[in-house]
Amino acid sequence: MHANVTSGAVLGVEAYRIEVEVDLGQGMMVFSTVGLPASAVCEARTRVKSALVNCGYGFPQCRVTVNLAPAHIRKEGTGFDLPMALGILMAERKLPSEALADTLVVGELALDGRVRGVRGILPLAAQALRLGLKRVIVPRHNAAEAAVVDDIEVVGVDHLAECVEILTGRAQPIPVPAFEEPPPEEGAIDLRDVRGQAVARRALEIAAAGGHNLLFLGPPGAGKTMLARRLPTIVPPLTFPERLETSIVASVAGLLPADRPLVAQRPFRAPHHTVSGVGLTGGGSLARPGEVSLAHNGVLFLDELPEFRREALESMRQPLEDGEVVIARAQATLTYPSRFMLVAAMNPCPCGYLGHPRRSCECHPGQVQAYRNRISGPLLDRIDLQVPVDPVDPRSLRAEAVEESSATVRGRVLAARAIQEARSGTGRCNAHLRPAELRRYCVLDARADAFLTRAMERLDLSARAHDRILKVARTLADLAGRESLLTADVAEAVQYRQLDRGASAGARVVARAQP
Ligand SMILES: Nc1ncnc2c1ncn2[C@@H]1O[C@H](COP(=O)(O)OP(=O)(O)OP(=O)(O)O)[C@@H](O)[C@H]1O
Ligand SMILES: [Mg+2]
């Protein structure tokens, strides 16, 4: 006797249709799973058997074979439990053969038959719709997440027995509550809280306007962390496709709250500096998205940058460049999106006071160099805005003057983004301009051209730094509502490359800053 149930698996953020084929045959009582199952799928046998017995359906007294097709895709996770149990009941004729027509089923079973939530329901439901299926049966915990996908019926179940009752028409599914948009969170933190720091505020605005990566460099207590945390308050709101993309990554990571299935705010991820390379970029034995993907369409904030492991930082180089992480594994290649803004903060030296106007630095030049060398040249190359943050002027902390609010700055950022969109029509901001677009949109006159050539030679800047300077200059002109790039734009953009100067220029900077 044979039965077939449609289920699905997620590789990276892509969902695939998996057919769960159940065959009951003559022979010894053996329950086997084939079709490249990983260990969690092999363990499903124990859960499925116990759940069926404990719900009173019994377990077939014959040879049970479950094949997960297609066999070339490695099957991970616990979502095949429910389709396997339903497939066995169908093969035993305890469920009508047409009960699961046009239906995709996923869910983990507890030993007593309860259905537990699984990861990746959102991409699975979207894939079910693309495949032309009419219905998904999912754990009730994930039902709201599946219901984000319009035009597909969502049945959420809490128990195997409840699922069987629904499929045999003896019970009606509990309707999934309509998804309600959460009220916008505003006002909790605001740029108005930051006193002084005009240069750093300007850099934050440029970063938000052009999607540029940013590094703050300054003494303890200057407000670096405070500024970085306010970046999400001045970036444009997520578009609907961005919300879906970000929600899918959260779904695959199992981080989507049951009552908030569609991410509303741009993510702001701030991993601790002890994070591993796998934690930062993803992968590992369980194939999870890393912090760079959880920050997709948002901000990744690395506070105390030199304290991060070098191998972890280096693993970010490819995602920073390509906007996606590609993880090659023995049986499959996984891809996670990772288009994020990198914001980092660090002190100028181990003691933190190099270049401080009032306190003297206790570090040896060699220590300073070693500290800075923890961040490799190629990584610095990818950070468009490297900005010194001076200590706060004590008078400005108690001054009466009201600082500019996030809403005002956001207005200018939105205007600059609108100019970029009108120009390219691609949805990509200046930081992600392609080489051909760079040549078309960042044309320099003779004076600005000569200035940039001179700066490149004197500061030993790389070809990548050259392109990034042009992109920042483009953003500066867009913020000013100007079409042409001026020498002043290029000069300001060069100013924002404080750290990644060639070895000789870098040594000169450190030597100059020494008291
Ligand atoms: N410019 C500022 N305006 C108002 N308050 C500030 C400013 N800078 C610092 N503060 C106050 O000091 C606290 C510490 O600032 P913050 O954590 O941003 O410093 P930091 O530069 O990140 O220091 P560290 O290098 O030690 O991490 C803030 O929570 C805030 O109360
Ligand atoms: Mg800090």
Coordinates of C-alpha atoms and ligand atoms in Angstrom, one line a residue:
M1 CA 0.0 0.0 0.0
H2 CA 1.3 3.4 -1.0
A3 CA 0.6 7.1 -0.2
N4 CA 2.1 10.4 -1.2
V5 CA 2.1 13.6 0.8
T6 CA 3.5 17.0 -0.4
S7 CA 5.9 18.7 1.9
G8 CA 8.8 21.1 1.6
A9 CA 12.3 21.9 2.6
V10 CA 14.3 25.1 2.8
L11 CA 17.9 25.4 1.5
G12 CA 19.3 28.8 2.3
V13 CA 16.2 31.0 1.8
E14 CA 14.8 29.0 -1.1
A15 CA 12.0 26.6 -0.5
Y16 CA 11.7 23.3 -2.5
R17 CA 8.8 20.8 -2.9
I18 CA 9.6 17.5 -1.3
E19 CA 7.3 14.5 -1.8
V20 CA 7.0 12.2 1.2
E21 CA 6.3 8.7 -0.3
V22 CA 5.1 6.1 2.2
D23 CA 5.1 2.4 1.3
L24 CA 3.8 -0.4 3.5
G25 CA 5.2 -3.7 2.4
Q26 CA 5.4 -7.4 3.5
G27 CA 8.3 -8.3 5.7
M28 CA 9.9 -7.6 9.0
M29 CA 8.7 -4.7 11.0
V30 CA 11.3 -2.2 10.0
F31 CA 10.7 1.6 9.6
S32 CA 13.3 3.1 7.3
T33 CA 13.7 6.6 5.7
V34 CA 15.6 7.1 2.5
G35 CA 16.2 10.1 0.2
L36 CA 19.2 11.8 1.8
P37 CA 17.8 12.5 5.2
A38 CA 20.0 14.3 7.8
S39 CA 20.0 13.0 11.4
A40 CA 17.0 15.1 12.6
V41 CA 15.0 13.5 9.8
C42 CA 16.1 10.0 10.7
E43 CA 15.0 10.7 14.3
A44 CA 11.6 11.5 12.9
R45 CA 10.9 7.7 12.9
T46 CA 10.9 7.6 16.7
R47 CA 8.7 10.7 17.0
V48 CA 6.2 9.6 14.3
K49 CA 5.9 6.1 15.7
S50 CA 5.3 7.3 19.3
A51 CA 2.8 10.0 18.2
L52 CA 0.8 7.6 16.1
V53 CA 0.6 5.1 18.9
N54 CA -0.1 7.7 21.6
C55 CA -3.0 9.2 19.6
G56 CA -4.5 5.7 19.4
Y57 CA -3.9 5.1 15.6
G58 CA -1.4 2.3 16.2
F59 CA 1.6 1.6 14.0
P60 CA 1.5 -0.7 11.0
Q61 CA 2.8 -4.2 11.8
C62 CA 4.8 -4.5 8.6
R63 CA 7.8 -3.0 6.8
V64 CA 7.4 0.8 6.5
T65 CA 9.5 2.7 4.0
V66 CA 9.5 6.5 3.7
N67 CA 11.2 8.0 0.7
L68 CA 11.8 11.8 0.5
A69 CA 12.0 12.8 -3.1
P70 CA 13.9 14.2 -4.9
A71 CA 16.7 12.3 -3.4
H72 CA 19.5 14.7 -4.4
I73 CA 18.4 17.4 -2.0
R74 CA 19.6 16.9 1.6
K75 CA 16.6 16.9 4.0
E76 CA 17.2 18.7 7.3
G77 CA 15.0 19.8 10.1
T78 CA 12.0 18.3 11.8
G79 CA 9.1 19.5 9.6
F80 CA 8.7 16.1 7.9
D81 CA 7.2 14.5 11.0
L82 CA 3.6 15.5 10.3
P83 CA 3.6 14.6 6.6
M84 CA 5.2 11.2 7.4
A85 CA 2.5 10.4 10.1
L86 CA -0.3 11.5 7.7
G87 CA 1.2 9.5 4.9
I88 CA 1.3 6.3 7.0
L89 CA -2.4 6.8 8.0
M90 CA -3.3 7.4 4.4
A91 CA -1.3 4.2 3.3
E92 CA -3.3 2.3 5.9
R93 CA -6.5 3.7 4.5
K94 CA -7.3 5.5 7.8
L95 CA -7.4 8.7 5.9
P96 CA -9.1 9.1 2.5
S97 CA -6.5 9.2 -0.4
E98 CA -7.8 12.6 -1.7
A99 CA -7.6 14.2 1.8
L100 CA -4.3 16.0 1.1
A101 CA -4.8 16.9 -2.6
D102 CA -3.2 20.2 -3.5
T103 CA -1.9 20.6 0.1
L104 CA 1.6 21.2 1.5
V105 CA 2.1 19.8 5.0
V106 CA 4.9 20.7 7.5
G107 CA 5.2 20.3 11.2
E108 CA 7.2 18.6 14.0
L109 CA 5.5 16.1 16.2
A110 CA 6.0 15.7 20.0
L111 CA 5.8 12.1 21.3
D112 CA 2.2 12.7 22.4
G113 CA 1.1 13.9 19.0
R114 CA 1.3 17.7 19.7
V115 CA 2.4 19.7 16.7
R116 CA 5.4 22.0 17.3
G117 CA 6.5 25.0 15.3
V118 CA 9.2 24.8 12.7
R119 CA 11.5 27.3 10.9
G120 CA 11.0 28.6 7.3
I121 CA 7.2 28.5 7.1
L122 CA 7.1 31.8 5.2
P123 CA 9.2 30.7 2.2
L124 CA 7.4 27.3 2.2
A125 CA 4.0 28.9 2.0
A126 CA 5.2 31.3 -0.8
Q127 CA 6.6 28.3 -2.7
A128 CA 3.3 26.3 -2.2
L129 CA 1.5 29.2 -3.9
R130 CA 4.0 29.3 -6.8
L131 CA 3.5 25.5 -7.2
G132 CA -0.2 26.1 -7.7
L133 CA -1.2 24.4 -4.4
K134 CA -4.4 25.5 -2.7
R135 CA -3.7 24.8 1.0
V136 CA -0.9 24.5 3.6
I137 CA -1.2 22.6 6.8
V138 CA 1.3 24.0 9.4
P139 CA 1.8 24.2 13.1
R140 CA -0.7 26.7 14.7
H141 CA 2.3 28.5 16.1
N142 CA 3.4 29.3 12.5
A143 CA -0.1 29.9 11.0
A144 CA 0.0 33.7 11.1
E145 CA 3.4 33.5 9.4
A146 CA 2.0 31.3 6.6
A147 CA -1.0 33.7 6.3
V148 CA 1.3 36.5 5.2
V149 CA 1.1 34.8 1.8
D150 CA -2.2 35.8 0.2
D151 CA -4.3 33.5 -2.0
I152 CA -3.6 30.3 -0.1
E153 CA -5.7 28.6 2.5
V154 CA -3.8 28.2 5.8
V155 CA -4.8 25.5 8.3
G156 CA -3.0 25.7 11.6
V157 CA -3.0 22.6 13.8
D158 CA -1.9 22.0 17.4
H159 CA -2.3 18.2 17.4
L160 CA -2.0 15.2 15.1
A161 CA -5.5 14.0 16.2
E162 CA -6.9 17.5 15.4
C163 CA -5.4 17.4 12.0
V164 CA -6.9 13.9 11.3
E165 CA -10.3 15.2 12.5
I166 CA -10.1 18.1 10.1
L167 CA -9.0 16.0 7.2
T168 CA -11.8 13.5 7.7
G169 CA -14.4 16.3 7.9
R170 CA -15.3 15.7 11.6
A171 CA -13.9 19.1 12.7
Q172 CA -13.5 22.6 11.2
P173 CA -10.1 24.3 11.3
I174 CA -9.8 27.2 13.7
P175 CA -9.6 30.4 11.6
V176 CA -6.2 32.1 11.5
P177 CA -6.5 35.6 13.1
A178 CA -6.1 38.4 10.5
F179 CA -2.7 40.0 10.7
E180 CA -2.6 43.4 12.3
E181 CA 0.1 45.9 11.6
P182 CA 1.8 46.9 14.8
P183 CA 1.7 50.6 15.6
P184 CA 5.0 52.4 14.4
E185 CA 7.6 52.5 17.2
E186 CA 8.7 56.1 17.3
G187 CA 10.3 58.5 19.7
A188 CA 12.1 56.0 21.9
I189 CA 15.5 57.2 20.7
D190 CA 16.2 60.2 18.6
L191 CA 19.1 62.0 17.1
R192 CA 18.0 65.0 19.2
D193 CA 19.5 63.2 22.2
V194 CA 23.1 63.6 20.8
R195 CA 24.7 66.8 21.8
G196 CA 27.3 68.4 19.5
Q197 CA 29.3 66.0 17.3
A198 CA 28.5 67.8 14.1
V199 CA 31.0 65.9 12.0
A200 CA 29.7 62.5 13.2
R201 CA 26.1 63.5 12.7
R202 CA 26.9 64.6 9.1
A203 CA 28.6 61.2 8.5
L204 CA 25.5 59.4 9.8
E205 CA 23.3 61.3 7.5
I206 CA 25.5 60.6 4.5
A207 CA 25.6 56.9 5.4
A208 CA 21.8 56.8 5.6
A209 CA 21.4 58.8 2.3
G210 CA 23.7 56.6 0.2
G211 CA 23.7 53.3 2.1
H212 CA 27.4 53.7 2.9
N213 CA 29.3 51.7 5.5
L214 CA 30.6 53.7 8.4
L215 CA 33.2 53.5 11.1
F216 CA 33.4 55.8 14.1
L217 CA 36.8 56.3 15.7
G218 CA 37.1 58.1 19.0
P219 CA 37.7 58.1 22.8
P220 CA 35.5 56.4 25.3
G221 CA 32.2 58.1 26.1
A222 CA 32.3 60.4 23.0
G223 CA 28.9 59.0 21.9
K224 CA 29.9 56.6 19.2
T225 CA 27.5 53.8 20.3
M226 CA 24.8 56.4 20.9
L227 CA 25.1 57.8 17.4
A228 CA 25.2 54.4 15.7
R229 CA 22.1 53.2 17.5
R230 CA 20.2 56.2 16.1
L231 CA 20.9 55.3 12.4
P232 CA 17.7 53.3 12.1
T233 CA 15.7 56.4 13.0
I234 CA 16.9 58.3 9.9
V235 CA 16.8 55.6 7.2
P236 CA 13.8 55.3 4.9
P237 CA 11.1 52.8 5.9
L238 CA 11.1 49.3 4.5
T239 CA 9.3 48.8 1.2
F240 CA 6.9 45.8 1.0
P241 CA 9.3 43.6 -1.0
E242 CA 12.1 44.4 1.5
R243 CA 9.7 43.5 4.4
L244 CA 9.1 40.1 2.8
E245 CA 12.8 39.4 2.1
T246 CA 13.7 40.4 5.7
S247 CA 10.9 38.3 7.1
I248 CA 11.9 35.3 5.1
V249 CA 15.4 35.4 6.6
A250 CA 14.0 35.7 10.1
S251 CA 11.6 32.9 9.3
V252 CA 14.4 30.6 8.2
A253 CA 16.4 31.5 11.4
G254 CA 13.3 30.7 13.5
L255 CA 13.2 34.3 14.8
L256 CA 9.9 35.5 13.5
P257 CA 7.5 36.2 16.4
A258 CA 4.3 34.3 16.1
D259 CA 2.2 37.5 16.5
R260 CA 4.4 39.7 14.2
P261 CA 4.9 37.6 11.1
L262 CA 5.9 40.5 8.8
V263 CA 9.0 42.5 9.9
A264 CA 8.0 46.1 10.1
Q265 CA 11.3 47.9 11.1
R266 CA 14.6 47.7 9.5
P267 CA 16.7 45.2 11.4
F268 CA 19.4 46.5 13.7
R269 CA 21.8 43.7 14.7
A270 CA 24.5 44.3 17.2
P271 CA 26.4 41.0 17.8
H272 CA 28.8 40.7 20.7
H273 CA 32.5 40.8 19.8
T274 CA 32.9 37.1 20.8
V275 CA 30.8 36.1 17.8
S276 CA 32.3 33.4 15.6
G277 CA 32.8 33.5 11.9
V278 CA 29.8 31.1 11.5
G279 CA 27.7 33.3 13.8
L280 CA 28.5 36.3 11.8
T281 CA 28.2 35.0 8.2
G282 CA 26.1 31.9 8.7
G283 CA 26.4 28.2 7.8
G284 CA 27.6 25.6 10.3
S285 CA 26.3 22.1 10.8
L286 CA 22.7 23.3 11.1
A287 CA 22.8 25.8 8.3
R288 CA 21.5 29.0 9.8
P289 CA 21.7 32.6 8.4
G290 CA 24.4 34.6 10.2
E291 CA 24.2 38.1 11.6
V292 CA 25.0 39.6 8.2
S293 CA 21.9 38.0 6.8
L294 CA 19.7 38.8 9.8
A295 CA 20.7 42.4 9.2
H296 CA 19.6 42.2 5.5
N297 CA 18.0 45.5 4.5
G298 CA 19.1 46.9 7.8
V299 CA 22.1 47.8 9.9
L300 CA 24.8 45.5 11.3
F301 CA 26.6 47.3 14.2
L302 CA 29.9 46.1 15.3
D303 CA 30.9 47.9 18.5
E304 CA 34.5 47.7 19.6
L305 CA 35.5 46.5 16.1
P306 CA 39.2 45.5 16.9
E307 CA 37.9 43.1 19.6
F308 CA 36.2 40.9 17.0
R309 CA 38.0 37.8 15.9
R310 CA 40.0 38.4 12.8
E311 CA 38.6 35.4 11.0
A312 CA 35.1 36.5 11.8
L313 CA 35.7 40.0 10.3
E314 CA 37.5 38.6 7.3
S315 CA 34.5 36.3 6.6
M316 CA 32.4 39.4 6.1
R317 CA 34.4 40.6 3.1
Q318 CA 32.5 38.6 0.4
P319 CA 29.0 39.4 1.8
L320 CA 29.9 43.1 2.0
E321 CA 30.9 43.1 -1.6
D322 CA 28.2 40.8 -3.1
G323 CA 25.2 41.4 -0.9
E324 CA 24.8 37.7 -0.4
V325 CA 26.5 34.8 1.4
V326 CA 27.2 31.7 -0.5
I327 CA 28.0 28.6 1.6
A328 CA 29.2 25.6 -0.3
R329 CA 28.4 22.3 1.5
A330 CA 28.9 18.7 0.5
Q331 CA 25.4 18.2 -0.8
A332 CA 24.2 21.7 -1.6
T333 CA 25.2 25.4 -2.0
L334 CA 23.2 27.7 0.3
T335 CA 22.6 31.3 -0.5
Y336 CA 21.5 33.9 2.1
P337 CA 20.9 37.6 1.2
S338 CA 23.1 40.1 3.1
R339 CA 22.6 43.6 1.8
F340 CA 23.2 45.6 5.0
M341 CA 24.9 48.8 6.1
L342 CA 27.9 48.1 8.3
V343 CA 28.4 50.5 11.1
A344 CA 31.4 50.0 13.4
A345 CA 32.9 51.8 16.3
M346 CA 36.3 51.7 17.8
N347 CA 38.8 53.6 20.0
P348 CA 41.8 55.0 18.3
C349 CA 44.3 53.0 20.4
P350 CA 44.2 50.4 23.2
C351 CA 43.9 53.0 26.0
G352 CA 41.4 55.0 24.0
Y353 CA 42.9 58.4 24.3
L354 CA 45.2 58.8 21.3
G355 CA 44.7 62.3 19.9
H356 CA 42.5 63.4 22.9
P357 CA 42.8 67.1 23.5
R358 CA 42.9 66.9 27.3
R359 CA 44.2 63.4 28.2
S360 CA 47.5 61.8 27.2
C361 CA 47.7 58.5 25.5
E362 CA 49.7 55.8 27.3
C363 CA 50.2 53.5 24.4
H364 CA 53.5 52.8 22.5
P365 CA 53.3 53.5 18.8
G366 CA 53.8 49.8 18.1
Q367 CA 50.8 49.0 20.3
V368 CA 48.7 51.5 18.4
Q369 CA 49.7 50.0 15.1
A370 CA 49.1 46.4 16.3
Y371 CA 45.6 47.4 17.6
R372 CA 44.7 49.0 14.2
N373 CA 46.2 46.1 12.3
R374 CA 43.5 43.9 13.8
I375 CA 41.3 45.4 11.1
S376 CA 42.7 44.3 7.7
G377 CA 43.2 46.7 4.8
P378 CA 40.6 44.9 2.6
L379 CA 37.9 45.3 5.3
L380 CA 38.8 49.0 5.8
D381 CA 38.7 49.5 2.1
R382 CA 35.0 48.5 2.2
I383 CA 34.1 51.2 4.7
D384 CA 33.3 54.4 2.9
L385 CA 33.1 56.7 5.8
Q386 CA 35.9 56.5 8.5
V387 CA 35.1 59.3 10.9
P388 CA 36.9 60.6 13.9
V389 CA 34.6 61.4 16.8
D390 CA 36.0 64.0 19.2
P391 CA 35.3 64.1 22.9
V392 CA 32.0 66.0 23.6
D393 CA 32.5 69.6 24.5
P394 CA 31.3 69.7 28.1
R395 CA 29.5 73.0 27.4
S396 CA 27.4 71.5 24.6
L397 CA 26.1 68.8 27.0
R398 CA 24.2 71.3 29.1
A399 CA 23.6 74.0 26.4
E400 CA 20.1 75.2 25.8
A401 CA 20.3 74.7 22.0
V402 CA 18.0 72.1 20.7
E403 CA 19.7 69.6 18.4
E404 CA 18.2 68.5 15.1
S405 CA 15.7 65.7 15.4
S406 CA 15.7 62.4 13.5
A407 CA 12.6 63.4 11.6
T408 CA 14.3 66.4 10.1
V409 CA 17.4 64.5 9.1
R410 CA 15.2 61.7 7.7
G411 CA 13.5 64.2 5.5
R412 CA 16.8 65.1 3.8
V413 CA 17.7 61.4 3.6
L414 CA 14.5 60.6 1.8
A415 CA 14.9 63.5 -0.6
A416 CA 18.4 62.2 -1.5
R417 CA 17.2 58.7 -1.9
A418 CA 14.4 59.9 -4.2
I419 CA 17.0 61.6 -6.4
Q420 CA 19.0 58.3 -6.6
E421 CA 15.9 56.4 -7.5
A422 CA 14.8 58.9 -10.2
R423 CA 18.3 58.6 -11.7
S424 CA 18.8 54.9 -11.7
G425 CA 15.4 53.4 -11.3
T426 CA 16.9 50.3 -9.8
G427 CA 16.2 50.6 -6.1
R428 CA 19.9 50.5 -5.4
C429 CA 21.5 53.4 -3.6
N430 CA 24.8 55.1 -4.4
A431 CA 26.9 52.7 -2.3
H432 CA 25.8 49.8 -4.6
L433 CA 26.3 51.5 -8.0
R434 CA 27.6 49.1 -10.6
P435 CA 30.9 50.1 -12.5
A436 CA 29.0 51.3 -15.6
E437 CA 26.6 53.4 -13.5
L438 CA 29.6 54.8 -11.6
R439 CA 31.1 56.0 -14.9
R440 CA 27.8 57.5 -16.0
Y441 CA 26.7 59.2 -12.8
C442 CA 30.0 60.2 -11.2
V443 CA 31.7 62.4 -13.8
L444 CA 34.4 64.7 -12.5
D445 CA 35.5 68.0 -14.1
A446 CA 39.2 68.6 -14.8
R447 CA 39.8 70.2 -11.4
A448 CA 38.1 67.6 -9.3
D449 CA 39.8 64.9 -11.4
A450 CA 43.2 66.3 -10.7
F451 CA 42.4 66.6 -7.0
L452 CA 41.4 63.0 -6.7
T453 CA 44.5 61.8 -8.6
R454 CA 46.7 63.7 -6.2
A455 CA 44.9 62.4 -3.1
M456 CA 45.1 58.8 -4.4
E457 CA 48.9 59.2 -4.9
R458 CA 49.6 61.0 -1.6
L459 CA 47.5 58.6 0.5
D460 CA 48.3 55.4 -1.3
L461 CA 44.6 54.7 -1.8
S462 CA 43.4 51.5 -3.6
A463 CA 41.3 51.3 -6.7
R464 CA 38.3 50.2 -4.6
A465 CA 38.8 53.3 -2.3
H466 CA 38.8 55.4 -5.5
D467 CA 35.4 54.1 -6.5
R468 CA 34.0 54.4 -3.1
I469 CA 35.2 58.0 -2.8
L470 CA 33.3 58.7 -6.0
K471 CA 30.1 57.1 -4.6
V472 CA 30.3 59.1 -1.4
A473 CA 30.9 62.3 -3.5
R474 CA 27.7 61.4 -5.5
T475 CA 25.8 61.1 -2.2
L476 CA 27.1 64.5 -1.0
A477 CA 25.9 66.1 -4.3
D478 CA 22.5 64.3 -4.0
L479 CA 22.1 65.6 -0.4
A480 CA 22.8 69.1 -1.7
G481 CA 20.3 68.5 -4.6
R482 CA 23.0 69.1 -7.1
E483 CA 23.6 67.2 -10.4
S484 CA 27.3 67.9 -10.9
L485 CA 30.1 66.7 -8.5
L486 CA 32.3 69.5 -7.2
T487 CA 35.9 69.3 -6.0
A488 CA 34.5 70.1 -2.6
D489 CA 32.4 66.9 -2.7
V490 CA 35.5 64.8 -3.6
A491 CA 37.6 66.6 -0.9
E492 CA 35.0 65.8 1.7
A493 CA 34.7 62.2 0.6
V494 CA 38.5 61.8 0.8
Q495 CA 38.4 63.3 4.3
Y496 CA 36.2 60.3 5.3
R497 CA 39.0 57.9 4.6
Q498 CA 41.0 58.4 7.8
L499 CA 42.3 54.9 8.4
D500 CA 42.8 53.0 5.2
R501 CA 45.7 55.0 3.9
G502 CA 48.8 53.1 2.7
A503 CA 51.4 51.8 5.2
S504 CA 53.6 54.9 5.0
A505 CA 50.7 57.4 5.1
G506 CA 49.1 55.4 8.0
A507 CA 52.3 55.5 10.0
R508 CA 52.6 59.2 9.4
V509 CA 49.0 59.7 10.8
V510 CA 49.9 57.7 14.0
A511 CA 53.2 59.5 14.4
R512 CA 51.5 62.9 14.1
A513 CA 48.9 62.0 16.6
Q514 CA 51.4 61.0 19.2
P515 CA 52.0 63.7 21.9
Ligands
LIG1 N1 27.3 63.6 22.3 C1 26.7 63.2 23.3 N2 25.5 63.8 23.7 C2 24.8 63.4 24.8 N3 25.2 62.4 25.6 C3 26.4 61.8 25.3 C4 27.1 62.1 24.2 N4 28.2 61.3 24.1 C5 28.1 60.5 25.2 N5 27.0 60.8 25.9 C6 26.6 60.1 27.1 O1 27.6 59.1 27.4 C7 27.1 57.8 27.4 C8 28.1 56.9 26.7 O2 28.2 57.2 25.3 P1 28.6 56.0 24.3 O3 28.3 54.7 24.8 O4 27.9 56.4 23.0 O5 30.1 56.2 24.2 P2 31.2 55.5 23.2 O6 31.8 56.6 22.4 O7 30.5 54.4 22.5 O8 32.3 55.0 24.3 P3 33.2 53.6 24.3 O9 34.3 53.9 23.4 O10 33.6 53.5 25.7 O11 32.3 52.5 23.8 C9 25.8 57.9 26.6 O12 24.9 56.9 27.0 C10 25.3 59.3 26.9 O13 24.6 59.3 28.1
MG2 MG 30.7 52.3 22.7

